[in-house]
Amino acid sequence: DTGVSQDPRHKITKRGQNVTFRCDPISEHNRLYWYRQTLGQGPEFLTYFQNEAQLEKSRLLSDRFSAERPKGSFSTLEIQRTEQGDSAMYLCASSERGMETQYFGPGTRLLVL
Amino acid sequence: LAKTTQPISMDSYEGQEVNITCSHNNIATNDYITWYQQFPSQGPRFIIQGYKTKVTNEVASLFIPADRKSSTLSLPRVSLSDTAVYYCLVREGFQKLVFGTGTRLLVSP
């Protein structure tokens, strides 16, 4: 299966700790998106990369959040000084230039205690 | 970005056809209509996308009237495994997707 992969699938951390998630997009896709989903709600956009350039960030992405895609392939999303309100499913999606369909990974479920 | 409105939930039985209607009164000329399916603890899965009239694939059909202010996702002969949340979205090009709360479809035996 060469779909979008995310690691880890689950993460439990204590409030105040830093966490980092990884997303590997479909290999030929140059666009990569991060979304966050809380229980009972649809996913909310966080940020978007085209190759290595971060082109858009949501206001949801506070200063404690940072995302990178250094080589235009995989991406990382780091949350510093986690808070209980950060508990959510973090989803990554990718799309191919010229094709608008976004393909999602399985997500990383974060629980902040 | 156009806002979408769809029913919060729907119930059906195995073997029935399910039609989920979405309204998007403020859809823009360049917007496409896209539907995703999501199972618990999984990422959304692309189902179908269209611009106007009718689109059909191996999973579903999408009906879009001439004014494009609404669309209907049609799932033929649903099974228990079609129980999921279905999201209707409109977006232009490769922009971020804006999800609503979706329609929770429950298929019973």
PDB file of C-alpha atoms in Angstrom, chain A residues 17-99:
ATOM      1  CA  GLN A  17       5.688  17.949  27.058  1.00  0.00           C
ATOM      2  CA  ASN A  18       6.649  18.357  23.410  1.00  0.00           C
ATOM      3  CA  VAL A  19       5.439  15.931  20.769  1.00  0.00           C
ATOM      4  CA  THR A  20       6.326  15.431  17.118  1.00  0.00           C
ATOM      5  CA  PHE A  21       4.329  13.641  14.449  1.00  0.00           C
ATOM      6  CA  ARG A  22       5.494  12.494  11.057  1.00  0.00           C
ATOM      7  CA  CYS A  23       3.642  12.256   7.759  1.00  0.00           C
ATOM      8  CA  ASP A  24       4.861  10.503   4.630  1.00  0.00           C
ATOM      9  CA  PRO A  25       2.756  11.527   1.646  1.00  0.00           C
ATOM     10  CA  ILE A  26       2.133   9.538  -1.501  1.00  0.00           C
ATOM     11  CA  SER A  27       5.471   9.643  -3.288  1.00  0.00           C
ATOM     12  CA  GLU A  28       4.589  11.729  -6.347  1.00  0.00           C
ATOM     13  CA  HIS A  29       2.428  14.210  -4.437  1.00  0.00           C
ATOM     14  CA  ASN A  30       3.966  17.639  -4.023  1.00  0.00           C
ATOM     15  CA  ARG A  31       1.217  19.114  -1.836  1.00  0.00           C
ATOM     16  CA  LEU A  32       0.849  18.177   1.814  1.00  0.00           C
ATOM     17  CA  TYR A  33      -1.791  19.283   4.296  1.00  0.00           C
ATOM     18  CA  TRP A  34      -2.255  18.970   8.054  1.00  0.00           C
ATOM     19  CA  TYR A  35      -5.681  18.915   9.683  1.00  0.00           C
ATOM     20  CA  ARG A  36      -6.895  18.473  13.249  1.00  0.00           C
ATOM     21  CA  GLN A  37     -10.088  16.689  14.213  1.00  0.00           C
ATOM     22  CA  THR A  38     -11.804  16.662  17.587  1.00  0.00           C
ATOM     23  CA  LEU A  39     -14.543  14.269  18.615  1.00  0.00           C
ATOM     24  CA  GLY A  40     -17.789  14.771  16.743  1.00  0.00           C
ATOM     25  CA  GLN A  41     -16.394  17.449  14.457  1.00  0.00           C
ATOM     26  CA  GLY A  42     -15.079  17.447  10.937  1.00  0.00           C
ATOM     27  CA  PRO A  43     -11.363  17.951  10.302  1.00  0.00           C
ATOM     28  CA  GLU A  44     -10.052  21.520  10.563  1.00  0.00           C
ATOM     29  CA  PHE A  45      -7.284  22.821   8.346  1.00  0.00           C
ATOM     30  CA  LEU A  46      -3.981  23.650  10.042  1.00  0.00           C
ATOM     31  CA  THR A  47      -1.379  24.216   7.350  1.00  0.00           C
ATOM     32  CA  TYR A  48      -0.361  23.402   3.784  1.00  0.00           C
ATOM     33  CA  PHE A  49       2.924  22.842   1.928  1.00  0.00           C
ATOM     34  CA  GLN A  50       3.738  22.896  -1.726  1.00  0.00           C
ATOM     35  CA  ASN A  51       7.031  21.047  -1.975  1.00  0.00           C
ATOM     36  CA  GLU A  52       9.086  22.435   0.916  1.00  0.00           C
ATOM     37  CA  ALA A  53       7.321  25.794   1.052  1.00  0.00           C
ATOM     38  CA  GLN A  54       4.706  26.350   3.746  1.00  0.00           C
ATOM     39  CA  LEU A  55       2.126  28.407   1.883  1.00  0.00           C
ATOM     40  CA  GLU A  56      -0.730  28.780   4.336  1.00  0.00           C
ATOM     41  CA  LYS A  57      -1.250  28.524   8.069  1.00  0.00           C
ATOM     42  CA  SER A  58      -4.527  28.571   9.942  1.00  0.00           C
ATOM     43  CA  ARG A  59      -5.110  30.774  12.946  1.00  0.00           C
ATOM     44  CA  LEU A  60      -5.562  27.475  14.787  1.00  0.00           C
ATOM     45  CA  LEU A  61      -1.816  26.971  14.450  1.00  0.00           C
ATOM     46  CA  SER A  62      -0.646  28.804  17.537  1.00  0.00           C
ATOM     47  CA  ASP A  63       2.971  29.651  18.286  1.00  0.00           C
ATOM     48  CA  ARG A  64       3.314  26.298  20.025  1.00  0.00           C
ATOM     49  CA  PHE A  65       2.744  24.501  16.728  1.00  0.00           C
ATOM     50  CA  SER A  66       5.344  24.232  13.997  1.00  0.00           C
ATOM     51  CA  ALA A  67       5.370  22.219  10.810  1.00  0.00           C
ATOM     52  CA  GLU A  68       8.199  21.495   8.438  1.00  0.00           C
ATOM     53  CA  ARG A  69       8.752  19.739   5.168  1.00  0.00           C
ATOM     54  CA  PRO A  70      12.495  20.201   4.670  1.00  0.00           C
ATOM     55  CA  LYS A  71      13.063  18.180   1.517  1.00  0.00           C
ATOM     56  CA  GLY A  72       9.626  18.401   0.035  1.00  0.00           C
ATOM     57  CA  SER A  73       8.887  14.810   0.949  1.00  0.00           C
ATOM     58  CA  PHE A  74       7.875  13.865   4.507  1.00  0.00           C
ATOM     59  CA  SER A  75       6.591  16.436   6.955  1.00  0.00           C
ATOM     60  CA  THR A  76       6.696  16.823  10.725  1.00  0.00           C
ATOM     61  CA  LEU A  77       4.262  18.591  13.011  1.00  0.00           C
ATOM     62  CA  GLU A  78       5.581  19.557  16.428  1.00  0.00           C
ATOM     63  CA  ILE A  79       3.538  20.740  19.355  1.00  0.00           C
ATOM     64  CA  GLN A  80       5.482  22.363  22.166  1.00  0.00           C
ATOM     65  CA  ARG A  81       4.274  22.615  25.758  1.00  0.00           C
ATOM     66  CA  THR A  82       1.213  20.520  25.057  1.00  0.00           C
ATOM     67  CA  GLU A  83      -2.098  21.422  26.647  1.00  0.00           C
ATOM     68  CA  GLN A  84      -5.124  19.248  27.284  1.00  0.00           C
ATOM     69  CA  GLY A  85      -6.959  21.134  24.561  1.00  0.00           C
ATOM     70  CA  ASP A  86      -4.459  19.780  22.044  1.00  0.00           C
ATOM     71  CA  SER A  87      -5.955  16.316  22.434  1.00  0.00           C
ATOM     72  CA  ALA A  88      -7.288  15.430  18.993  1.00  0.00           C
ATOM     73  CA  MET A  89      -6.698  13.380  15.877  1.00  0.00           C
ATOM     74  CA  TYR A  90      -4.030  14.951  13.667  1.00  0.00           C
ATOM     75  CA  LEU A  91      -4.544  14.110  10.010  1.00  0.00           C
ATOM     76  CA  CYS A  92      -2.201  14.485   7.094  1.00  0.00           C
ATOM     77  CA  ALA A  93      -3.276  14.569   3.463  1.00  0.00           C
ATOM     78  CA  SER A  94      -1.468  14.897   0.167  1.00  0.00           C
ATOM     79  CA  SER A  95      -2.382  15.739  -3.395  1.00  0.00           C
ATOM     80  CA  GLU A  96      -0.676  15.744  -6.747  1.00  0.00           C
ATOM     81  CA  ARG A  97      -0.050  18.960  -8.643  1.00  0.00           C
ATOM     82  CA  GLY A  98      -2.768  19.400 -11.214  1.00  0.00           C
ATOM     83  CA  MET A  99      -5.068  17.029  -9.339  1.00  0.00           C
TER      84      MET A  99
END
